[in-house]
Amino acid sequence: MKKQFLIACITLLSFTAIPFISQAQTAEKQAIIKVSGEVSTPLTIDAAFLQKFTQTTVTRKDRDGKDHTYSGVILSEILKNAGVTLGPELKGENLTKYLLVEAGDGYQVIFALAELDKSFTDRTIILADQVDGKPLAPGDGPYRIIVQDEKKPARCIKQVTAMQVHFVK
Amino acid sequence: MHNRTKLYLSLKKLPRGKGCVMFILLAFIIILSGWSYINNTIETGAYNFVYPANFGNRIQIPADNPTTKQGVYLGRMLFYETKLSANNTLSCSSCHEQRKAFTDGRAFSPGVDHVLTSRNSMSLVNLLWGRKFFWDGRATGLEEQASTPLTNPHEMGQSLEASAKKLSQTPAYPALFKLVYGDEDINGNRITKAIAQFERTLISANSRYDQYLRKAYQLTADELKGMELFNNAPQPDKGIRGANCAHCHGGVKTYMELFHNNGLDSIPKDAGIGALTGLAADRGRFKVPTLRNITLTAPYMHDGRFKTLDEVVDHYSEHIQESASLSAFLRGESNEPGGQSLKLLPREKKQIIAFLNMLTDSAFINNPDFTDPHLLTTKTKQH
């Protein structure tokens, strides 16, 4: 009787332990960015997706006061891929749209669509995945927005996890 | 309900006959008049939130759950309602006591089955501005949040259906639900909506810090120094000392809805958000809670590991544990050139705590609008 009980206990325990073990064994998930909101095609951005685009570099100072060269994809190119109203369509009420970028720590910043559009500005804003030829540090990446020439780094948001396009209500 | 049990007991002792009939009639009159009195005193109409302009208007009220005075009253009744637990012993207020700024003073809280919760009971304050709830932010609204402690077998342990049924069998609740929702139907959705309405009214905006911000309070020297240390990032090369608390606890609400790994462990027992996302960067990542009423909400952290604020400040000053997912801004911040930890002086730690003491809002913890309304109804019935 005792033996049966013991076996039952062990079986039960192993059942409860299996999910934990398998969780530990499965390779860590890769970070992605979800693009949603006022888009015609919602996107899920990962490393392979970014490789499909032309790579652009932007140099700016980081908190260490030194220049760093970031490389990645121009944000508006990604948004065009999602069917966001940029270029000729960025007029009228579409000028009241903004991009909300969210990070893994809950931090959020916004850009007006016009800030991202080449026909409005030459300032380049990229979604970077590399700095000085190397992948971004874990605390910064894998994806970070880099805003060319912006004095404060507050909108160079790190660990980007989501981008949503919305109308101002 | 308590009252009725008493009546029933006294009935048993009475001789049967005319006296008994008279007594029952009398009891009915007392209960009915008491009930109609309460019913008449429940205010109805849209609820008007009052808060300082500097709190901002990024408030979160779902379109399908507008806040009404009667809804808030029902929510308050439910918040203190033990019938919502499997053994009628626990209510929301068991783990969220007003006098402790809606916490319970324990690291983990026992549920109906006496099993402890896996995380520390969170303080309920200024939830009107909250977008993500729980230590891992997994609930995106108060309505969604409320159903978890109600139904979790290690918390109140009762299905929403069972709760709805129990409330339907009471004399008071069907009428209250009708007052709020237009008909007497009681269901889980309506229960959590009302609780969320009450929770949105738990606004703390009258601490000494608030008074200071509206220029109605003068800081002591220690409080001023503490506030500076709280707000400044350390820059030893420029001679600026700081603890940089405001990086995550900044703003007038001392809450920014951020989620960080604050270096409690190199290998966390509880992975926090990491358990939800499976991302290495989220391992040991938890909500950065509000510091409102922080002196009343010990013990601290998601697992209640620190009993005092001294221990908390010591942690940030000297005991941050390195790991790959440690939030970057906590790494290598120091008041000493080339230092690896904050290295606050003992006096500075006391000054920071003097500032934290300013966040206690006694008007909030004594606000009669947040107390147990069942105590009031019992009193009225006895009159």
Coordinates of C-alpha atoms in Angstrom, one line a residue:
Chain A
M1 CA 0.0 0.0 0.0
K2 CA 2.8 2.3 1.1
K3 CA 4.8 1.5 -2.1
Q4 CA 1.8 2.2 -4.3
F5 CA 1.3 5.5 -2.6
L6 CA 5.0 6.3 -3.1
I7 CA 4.8 5.5 -6.8
A8 CA 1.7 7.6 -7.2
C9 CA 3.5 10.5 -5.5
I10 CA 6.5 10.2 -7.7
T11 CA 4.4 10.0 -10.9
L12 CA 2.4 13.1 -9.8
L13 CA 5.6 15.0 -9.0
S14 CA 7.2 14.1 -12.3
F15 CA 4.1 15.3 -14.1
T16 CA 4.2 18.6 -12.3
A17 CA 7.9 18.9 -12.8
I18 CA 7.9 18.1 -16.6
P19 CA 6.6 21.5 -17.7
F20 CA 9.3 23.3 -15.7
I21 CA 12.1 21.1 -17.0
S22 CA 10.9 21.5 -20.6
Q23 CA 10.5 25.2 -20.1
A24 CA 14.1 25.4 -19.1
Q25 CA 15.2 23.2 -22.0
T26 CA 13.4 25.0 -24.8
A27 CA 15.7 27.6 -26.2
E28 CA 14.9 31.1 -25.1
K29 CA 12.4 32.9 -27.2
Q30 CA 13.7 35.6 -29.5
A31 CA 12.4 39.1 -29.1
I32 CA 10.0 40.4 -31.7
I33 CA 8.2 43.7 -32.4
K34 CA 4.5 43.8 -33.2
V35 CA 3.4 46.5 -35.5
S36 CA -0.3 47.3 -35.2
G37 CA -3.0 49.9 -35.1
E38 CA -3.8 52.1 -38.2
V39 CA -2.0 49.7 -40.5
S40 CA -3.3 47.6 -43.4
T41 CA -0.9 44.7 -42.7
P42 CA 0.0 44.1 -39.1
L43 CA 3.7 43.0 -38.9
T44 CA 5.8 40.9 -36.6
I45 CA 9.4 42.1 -36.9
D46 CA 12.3 39.7 -36.2
A47 CA 15.9 39.6 -37.3
A48 CA 15.1 37.9 -40.6
F49 CA 12.5 40.4 -41.4
L50 CA 14.9 43.3 -40.9
Q51 CA 17.4 41.7 -43.3
K52 CA 14.9 42.2 -46.2
F53 CA 15.4 46.0 -46.1
T54 CA 18.3 48.3 -47.1
Q55 CA 20.5 48.8 -44.1
T56 CA 21.2 52.4 -43.0
T57 CA 23.6 53.8 -40.5
V58 CA 23.2 56.8 -38.1
T59 CA 25.9 58.2 -35.9
R60 CA 25.1 59.8 -32.6
K61 CA 26.5 60.3 -29.2
D62 CA 25.4 58.0 -26.4
R63 CA 25.4 58.7 -22.7
D64 CA 29.2 58.0 -22.6
G65 CA 29.6 61.2 -24.7
K66 CA 31.2 59.3 -27.6
D67 CA 30.0 58.9 -31.1
H68 CA 28.6 55.5 -32.0
T69 CA 27.5 54.2 -35.4
Y70 CA 24.2 52.4 -35.3
S71 CA 22.8 50.4 -38.2
G72 CA 19.4 49.2 -39.0
V73 CA 16.3 50.0 -41.1
I74 CA 14.7 53.4 -41.7
L75 CA 11.5 53.3 -39.6
S76 CA 9.3 54.7 -42.3
E77 CA 10.3 51.9 -44.6
I78 CA 9.0 49.3 -42.1
L79 CA 5.8 51.3 -41.6
K80 CA 5.3 51.6 -45.4
N81 CA 5.5 47.8 -45.4
A82 CA 2.7 47.7 -42.9
G83 CA 0.6 50.0 -45.1
V84 CA 0.9 53.1 -42.9
T85 CA -0.2 56.4 -44.7
L86 CA 3.2 57.9 -45.4
G87 CA 4.6 59.7 -48.5
P88 CA 1.8 61.0 -50.8
E89 CA -0.8 59.8 -48.3
L90 CA 0.5 61.8 -45.4
K91 CA -1.8 64.8 -45.6
G92 CA -5.2 65.9 -44.3
E93 CA -6.4 64.0 -41.2
N94 CA -3.5 61.5 -41.6
L95 CA -1.3 64.3 -40.2
T96 CA -3.0 63.7 -36.9
K97 CA -1.6 60.2 -36.7
Y98 CA 1.3 59.2 -34.4
L99 CA 3.5 56.2 -33.8
L100 CA 3.6 54.9 -30.2
V101 CA 6.7 52.9 -29.5
E102 CA 6.8 50.7 -26.4
A103 CA 9.7 49.0 -24.7
G104 CA 10.0 45.8 -22.7
D105 CA 10.1 47.8 -19.5
G106 CA 6.8 49.6 -20.3
Y107 CA 8.5 52.8 -21.3
Q108 CA 6.7 54.6 -24.2
V109 CA 7.5 57.4 -26.6
I110 CA 5.6 58.8 -29.6
F111 CA 6.5 60.3 -32.9
A112 CA 4.2 62.2 -35.2
L113 CA 4.1 60.4 -38.5
A114 CA 5.4 63.6 -40.2
E115 CA 8.6 63.3 -38.1
L116 CA 9.3 60.0 -39.8
D117 CA 8.5 61.0 -43.4
K118 CA 11.2 61.8 -45.9
S119 CA 9.1 64.4 -47.7
F120 CA 8.9 66.3 -44.4
T121 CA 12.4 65.9 -43.0
D122 CA 15.9 64.7 -43.8
R123 CA 16.5 63.6 -40.3
T124 CA 16.8 59.8 -40.2
I125 CA 15.1 57.7 -37.6
I126 CA 16.0 54.0 -37.7
L127 CA 15.2 50.8 -35.9
A128 CA 18.7 49.7 -35.1
D129 CA 19.9 46.2 -34.3
Q130 CA 23.7 46.9 -34.4
V131 CA 26.1 49.4 -32.8
D132 CA 29.6 49.8 -34.1
G133 CA 29.2 46.6 -36.2
K134 CA 28.0 44.4 -33.2
P135 CA 24.6 43.4 -32.0
L136 CA 23.2 45.8 -29.4
A137 CA 23.9 45.0 -25.7
P138 CA 21.1 42.9 -24.1
G139 CA 20.0 45.9 -22.0
D140 CA 19.6 48.0 -25.1
G141 CA 18.4 45.5 -27.7
P142 CA 17.9 43.6 -29.7
Y143 CA 16.1 46.6 -31.2
R144 CA 16.5 50.2 -30.4
I145 CA 15.1 53.4 -32.1
I146 CA 17.9 55.8 -33.0
V147 CA 16.9 59.4 -33.7
Q148 CA 19.5 61.3 -35.7
D149 CA 20.6 64.6 -34.1
E150 CA 18.0 64.7 -31.4
K151 CA 19.7 66.4 -28.4
K152 CA 18.3 64.2 -25.7
P153 CA 18.5 60.4 -26.0
A154 CA 15.0 60.0 -24.3
R155 CA 13.3 58.9 -27.6
C156 CA 16.1 56.6 -28.5
I157 CA 14.0 53.9 -26.9
K158 CA 15.7 50.6 -26.0
Q159 CA 14.4 47.0 -26.0
V160 CA 11.5 47.9 -28.4
T161 CA 8.7 45.4 -28.2
A162 CA 5.7 47.1 -30.0
M163 CA 4.9 49.9 -32.4
Q164 CA 1.3 51.1 -32.9
V165 CA 0.0 53.8 -35.2
H166 CA -3.0 55.7 -33.9
F167 CA -5.1 58.7 -34.7
V168 CA -5.3 61.4 -32.0
K169 CA -8.7 61.0 -30.5
Chain B
M1 CA -26.8 39.3 8.1
H2 CA -25.2 39.3 11.5
N3 CA -28.2 41.1 12.8
R4 CA -30.6 38.5 11.4
T5 CA -28.8 35.6 13.0
K6 CA -29.2 37.4 16.3
L7 CA -32.9 37.9 15.7
Y8 CA -33.3 34.2 14.9
L9 CA -31.7 33.2 18.1
S10 CA -33.9 35.4 20.2
L11 CA -36.9 34.1 18.4
K12 CA -36.1 30.6 19.6
K13 CA -36.2 31.7 23.2
L14 CA -39.6 33.2 22.9
P15 CA -42.9 31.4 23.7
R16 CA -44.9 30.5 20.6
G17 CA -48.2 32.4 20.1
K18 CA -49.3 36.0 19.8
G19 CA -46.1 37.3 21.3
C20 CA -44.2 35.6 18.6
V21 CA -46.3 36.9 15.8
M22 CA -46.0 40.4 17.2
F23 CA -42.3 40.0 17.5
I24 CA -41.9 38.8 13.9
L25 CA -43.9 41.8 12.7
L26 CA -41.8 44.2 14.8
A27 CA -38.6 42.7 13.5
F28 CA -39.9 43.0 9.9
I29 CA -40.7 46.7 10.4
I30 CA -37.3 47.3 11.9
I31 CA -35.5 45.6 9.0
L32 CA -37.7 47.1 6.3
S33 CA -37.3 50.6 7.7
G34 CA -33.6 50.1 8.1
W35 CA -33.3 48.8 4.5
S36 CA -35.4 51.6 3.0
Y37 CA -33.3 54.1 4.9
I38 CA -30.1 52.7 3.4
N39 CA -31.7 52.5 0.0
N40 CA -32.7 56.1 0.2
T41 CA -29.2 57.2 1.2
I42 CA -27.4 55.6 -1.7
E43 CA -26.5 58.5 -4.0
T44 CA -26.9 57.9 -7.7
G45 CA -25.5 59.6 -10.8
A46 CA -22.2 60.0 -12.5
Y47 CA -19.2 59.8 -10.2
N48 CA -17.0 62.9 -10.3
F49 CA -13.3 62.1 -9.8
V50 CA -11.4 64.8 -7.9
Y51 CA -7.6 64.9 -8.3
P52 CA -4.8 67.5 -8.7
A53 CA -4.2 68.8 -12.2
N54 CA -0.6 67.8 -12.0
F55 CA -1.7 64.1 -11.9
G56 CA -2.7 64.5 -15.5
N57 CA -5.7 63.1 -17.3
R58 CA -4.4 59.9 -18.7
I59 CA -7.0 58.1 -16.7
Q60 CA -8.3 54.6 -17.7
I61 CA -12.1 54.0 -17.6
P62 CA -13.4 51.4 -20.0
A63 CA -16.3 52.6 -22.2
D64 CA -18.4 49.7 -21.0
N65 CA -18.0 50.5 -17.3
P66 CA -18.6 54.2 -16.6
T67 CA -18.2 55.2 -13.0
T68 CA -21.4 55.9 -11.1
K69 CA -22.0 56.8 -7.5
Q70 CA -24.2 53.7 -7.1
G71 CA -21.6 51.6 -8.9
V72 CA -18.9 52.8 -6.6
Y73 CA -21.1 52.0 -3.5
L74 CA -21.9 48.5 -4.8
G75 CA -18.2 48.0 -5.5
R76 CA -17.3 49.1 -2.0
M77 CA -19.9 46.6 -0.5
L78 CA -18.4 43.9 -2.6
F79 CA -14.8 44.9 -1.8
Y80 CA -15.6 44.1 1.9
E81 CA -17.9 41.2 1.1
T82 CA -16.8 37.9 2.6
K83 CA -19.5 36.0 0.8
L84 CA -17.3 36.3 -2.3
S85 CA -14.9 33.7 -0.7
A86 CA -15.4 30.0 -0.7
N87 CA -15.7 29.8 3.1
N88 CA -17.2 33.2 3.7
T89 CA -14.1 34.4 5.7
L90 CA -12.1 36.5 3.2
S91 CA -12.9 39.6 1.2
C92 CA -10.7 41.8 -1.0
S93 CA -10.1 43.8 2.2
S94 CA -8.5 40.8 3.9
C95 CA -5.3 41.4 1.9
H96 CA -5.9 45.1 1.2
E97 CA -6.6 46.9 4.5
Q98 CA -7.2 50.6 4.3
R99 CA -5.1 51.4 7.4
K100 CA -2.1 49.8 5.7
A101 CA -2.7 51.7 2.5
F102 CA -4.6 48.6 1.2
T103 CA -1.9 46.1 1.9
D104 CA -1.8 43.4 4.6
G105 CA 1.6 43.6 6.2
R106 CA 2.6 40.1 5.2
A107 CA 5.1 38.9 2.7
F108 CA 2.6 36.4 1.3
S109 CA -1.1 36.2 2.2
P110 CA -3.1 33.0 3.2
G111 CA -6.1 32.1 1.0
V112 CA -9.2 30.2 1.9
D113 CA -7.2 26.9 1.7
H114 CA -4.5 28.5 4.0
V115 CA -2.0 28.2 1.1
L116 CA 0.1 31.4 0.8
T117 CA 0.0 33.5 -2.4
S118 CA 3.1 33.4 -4.5
R119 CA 3.6 37.2 -4.4
N120 CA 3.2 40.1 -2.1
S121 CA -0.2 41.9 -1.8
M122 CA 0.0 45.1 -3.7
S123 CA -1.1 48.5 -2.4
L124 CA -4.2 49.9 -4.0
V125 CA -3.8 53.5 -4.8
N126 CA -4.2 55.8 -7.8
L127 CA -5.3 52.9 -9.9
L128 CA -7.4 55.3 -12.0
W129 CA -4.2 55.9 -14.0
G130 CA -3.1 52.2 -14.1
R131 CA -2.9 50.3 -17.4
K132 CA -1.2 47.1 -16.3
F133 CA -1.9 45.3 -13.1
F134 CA -0.2 42.6 -10.9
W135 CA 3.5 42.4 -10.3
D136 CA 4.0 41.1 -13.8
G137 CA 1.5 43.5 -15.4
R138 CA -0.5 40.7 -17.0
A139 CA -3.9 42.2 -16.5
T140 CA -4.8 45.1 -18.8
G141 CA -7.6 46.5 -16.7
L142 CA -9.0 46.5 -13.2
E143 CA -12.0 44.5 -14.2
E144 CA -9.8 41.7 -15.5
Q145 CA -7.5 42.0 -12.5
A146 CA -10.4 41.6 -10.0
S147 CA -11.5 38.2 -11.2
T148 CA -8.1 36.6 -10.4
P149 CA -8.0 36.9 -6.5
L150 CA -11.8 36.2 -6.4
T151 CA -11.4 32.8 -8.2
N152 CA -7.8 31.7 -7.4
P153 CA -8.0 28.6 -5.2
H154 CA -5.2 30.0 -3.0
E155 CA -7.0 33.3 -2.6
M156 CA -10.7 33.7 -2.3
G157 CA -11.3 30.5 -4.1
Q158 CA -14.8 30.8 -5.4
S159 CA -16.1 30.9 -9.0
L160 CA -17.7 34.1 -10.1
E161 CA -20.9 32.0 -10.9
A162 CA -21.0 30.7 -7.3
S163 CA -20.4 34.3 -6.0
A164 CA -23.2 35.6 -8.1
K165 CA -25.5 32.9 -6.9
K166 CA -24.7 33.6 -3.2
L167 CA -25.3 37.3 -3.6
S168 CA -28.6 36.6 -5.4
Q169 CA -29.8 34.8 -2.3
T170 CA -29.2 37.8 0.0
P171 CA -31.9 40.4 0.7
A172 CA -29.8 43.5 -0.2
Y173 CA -27.8 42.7 -3.3
P174 CA -30.4 42.1 -6.0
A175 CA -31.8 45.6 -5.4
L176 CA -28.3 47.1 -5.4
F177 CA -27.4 45.5 -8.7
K178 CA -30.7 46.8 -10.1
L179 CA -29.8 50.3 -8.9
V180 CA -26.5 50.0 -10.7
Y181 CA -27.2 48.0 -13.8
G182 CA -31.0 48.4 -14.4
D183 CA -32.0 44.9 -13.5
E184 CA -31.5 42.4 -10.7
D185 CA -29.3 40.0 -12.7
I186 CA -26.1 39.3 -10.8
N187 CA -23.2 37.9 -12.7
G188 CA -19.4 37.7 -12.6
N189 CA -19.0 40.5 -15.1
R190 CA -21.1 42.9 -13.0
I191 CA -19.3 41.9 -9.8
T192 CA -15.9 42.7 -11.2
K193 CA -17.1 45.9 -12.9
A194 CA -18.4 47.3 -9.6
I195 CA -15.3 46.4 -7.7
A196 CA -13.2 48.1 -10.4
Q197 CA -15.4 51.2 -10.1
F198 CA -14.7 51.4 -6.3
E199 CA -11.0 50.8 -6.8
R200 CA -10.8 53.7 -9.3
T201 CA -11.9 56.0 -6.5
L202 CA -9.0 55.1 -4.2
I203 CA -7.0 58.3 -4.9
S204 CA -4.2 59.5 -2.7
A205 CA -3.3 63.1 -3.3
N206 CA -2.8 64.7 0.1
S207 CA 0.5 63.5 1.4
R208 CA 3.0 66.1 2.7
Y209 CA 4.7 65.7 -0.6
D210 CA 1.5 66.8 -2.4
Q211 CA 1.2 69.6 0.1
Y212 CA 4.7 70.6 -0.7
L213 CA 4.0 70.6 -4.4
R214 CA 1.1 72.9 -4.0
K215 CA 3.2 75.1 -1.7
A216 CA 1.3 74.3 1.4
Y217 CA 4.2 72.6 3.3
Q218 CA 7.8 73.6 3.9
L219 CA 10.4 70.9 3.7
T220 CA 12.7 70.2 6.6
A221 CA 16.4 70.2 5.8
D222 CA 16.6 66.4 5.8
E223 CA 13.4 66.1 3.6
L224 CA 14.9 68.6 1.1
K225 CA 18.2 66.7 0.9
G226 CA 16.3 63.4 0.7
M227 CA 14.2 64.7 -2.2
E228 CA 17.4 65.8 -4.0
L229 CA 19.0 62.5 -3.6
F230 CA 15.7 60.8 -4.7
N231 CA 15.6 62.9 -7.9
N232 CA 19.3 63.1 -8.9
A233 CA 21.4 60.6 -10.7
P234 CA 24.9 60.3 -9.1
Q235 CA 27.6 62.2 -11.0
P236 CA 30.7 61.9 -8.9
D237 CA 32.8 63.8 -11.5
K238 CA 30.5 66.8 -11.1
G239 CA 30.2 66.5 -7.4
I240 CA 26.5 65.6 -7.6
R241 CA 25.3 62.9 -5.2
G242 CA 22.2 61.0 -5.9
A243 CA 20.2 57.7 -5.6
N244 CA 18.3 58.2 -8.9
C245 CA 15.1 56.8 -7.4
A246 CA 13.1 59.1 -9.7
H247 CA 14.4 57.3 -12.7
C248 CA 11.6 54.7 -12.0
H249 CA 9.5 56.3 -9.2
G250 CA 9.5 59.8 -10.5
G251 CA 6.6 62.2 -11.2
V252 CA 4.0 63.5 -8.8
K253 CA 2.3 60.1 -8.6
T254 CA 5.7 58.4 -7.8
Y255 CA 4.5 55.8 -10.3
M256 CA 5.5 55.5 -14.0
E257 CA 4.2 52.0 -14.8
L258 CA 7.6 50.6 -15.6
F259 CA 8.8 47.0 -15.2
H260 CA 12.4 46.3 -14.2
N261 CA 14.8 43.7 -12.8
N262 CA 16.1 45.6 -9.8
G263 CA 18.9 43.2 -9.0
L264 CA 17.4 41.2 -6.1
D265 CA 18.9 37.9 -7.3
S266 CA 21.4 36.7 -9.9
I267 CA 19.1 33.7 -10.5
P268 CA 15.6 34.7 -9.6
K269 CA 13.3 32.1 -8.0
D270 CA 10.4 33.9 -9.5
A271 CA 11.0 34.9 -13.1
G272 CA 8.3 37.6 -13.1
I273 CA 7.4 38.8 -16.6
G274 CA 10.0 36.3 -17.9
A275 CA 7.7 33.5 -17.0
L276 CA 5.0 35.0 -19.3
T277 CA 7.2 36.0 -22.3
G278 CA 10.0 33.5 -22.2
L279 CA 12.4 36.3 -23.0
A280 CA 15.8 36.3 -21.4
A281 CA 15.6 40.1 -21.0
D282 CA 12.4 39.7 -18.9
R283 CA 13.8 37.3 -16.3
G284 CA 13.3 38.7 -12.8
R285 CA 11.4 41.7 -14.3
F286 CA 8.6 43.0 -12.1
K287 CA 6.4 46.1 -11.8
V288 CA 8.0 49.1 -10.2
P289 CA 5.3 49.9 -7.7
T290 CA 4.1 53.2 -6.5
L291 CA 5.9 54.7 -3.5
R292 CA 2.7 56.3 -2.2
N293 CA 2.2 55.5 1.5
I294 CA 5.4 53.4 1.3
T295 CA 6.0 53.5 5.1
L296 CA 2.7 51.7 5.6
T297 CA 3.1 49.0 3.0
A298 CA 5.9 46.8 4.5
P299 CA 7.2 44.3 3.7
Y300 CA 8.7 45.3 0.4
M301 CA 9.4 43.7 -3.1
H302 CA 7.3 41.2 -5.0
D303 CA 8.2 38.6 -2.4
G304 CA 8.2 40.8 0.7
R305 CA 11.8 40.0 1.4
F306 CA 12.6 43.4 3.0
K307 CA 10.9 44.2 6.3
T308 CA 12.0 47.8 6.5
L309 CA 12.8 50.8 4.2
D310 CA 16.3 50.7 5.6
E311 CA 16.8 47.3 4.1
V312 CA 15.3 48.5 0.8
V313 CA 17.7 51.5 0.6
D314 CA 20.6 49.3 1.6
H315 CA 19.7 47.0 -1.3
Y316 CA 19.9 49.8 -3.8
S317 CA 23.0 51.3 -2.2
E318 CA 25.1 48.2 -1.8
H319 CA 23.5 44.9 -2.7
I320 CA 22.4 45.0 -6.4
Q321 CA 23.0 41.5 -7.8
E322 CA 24.5 41.3 -11.3
S323 CA 22.8 39.2 -14.0
A324 CA 22.3 39.4 -17.7
S325 CA 18.7 40.7 -17.2
L326 CA 19.6 43.4 -14.6
S327 CA 18.2 46.7 -15.8
A328 CA 21.0 48.6 -17.3
F329 CA 20.6 51.8 -15.4
L330 CA 21.3 50.0 -12.2
R331 CA 24.6 48.7 -13.3
G332 CA 27.7 50.6 -12.3
E333 CA 25.8 53.7 -10.9
S334 CA 27.9 55.1 -8.1
N335 CA 28.5 58.1 -6.0
E336 CA 32.2 57.2 -6.0
P337 CA 34.3 57.7 -9.1
G338 CA 34.6 54.2 -10.8
G339 CA 32.4 52.7 -8.0
Q340 CA 30.3 49.7 -8.7
S341 CA 27.4 50.5 -6.3
L342 CA 25.6 53.6 -5.2
K343 CA 27.5 53.9 -1.9
L344 CA 25.1 56.2 -0.1
L345 CA 26.3 57.6 3.2
P346 CA 24.3 56.5 6.4
R347 CA 23.1 60.1 6.7
E348 CA 22.0 60.2 3.1
K349 CA 20.0 56.9 3.5
K350 CA 18.1 58.5 6.5
Q351 CA 17.4 61.6 4.4
I352 CA 16.0 59.5 1.6
I353 CA 13.7 57.8 4.1
A354 CA 12.7 61.2 5.5
F355 CA 11.5 62.1 2.0
L356 CA 9.7 58.7 1.7
N357 CA 7.9 59.4 4.9
M358 CA 6.4 62.5 3.2
L359 CA 4.5 60.2 0.9
T360 CA 2.2 59.0 3.7
D361 CA -1.3 60.3 3.2
S362 CA -3.3 60.0 6.4
A363 CA -6.4 61.5 4.7
F364 CA -6.3 58.6 2.4
I365 CA -6.0 55.8 5.0
N366 CA -8.7 57.5 7.1
N367 CA -11.0 58.4 4.2
P368 CA -14.6 57.4 5.4
D369 CA -15.5 56.8 1.7
F370 CA -13.2 53.8 1.6
T371 CA -14.2 52.1 4.9
D372 CA -16.3 48.9 5.3
P373 CA -19.9 49.9 4.4
H374 CA -21.3 46.8 6.0
L375 CA -20.3 48.2 9.4
L376 CA -22.4 51.3 8.6
T377 CA -25.5 49.2 7.5
T378 CA -25.3 47.1 10.7
K379 CA -25.3 50.3 12.7
T380 CA -28.3 51.8 10.9
K381 CA -30.3 48.6 11.3
Q382 CA -29.8 48.6 15.0
H383 CA -31.3 52.1 15.4

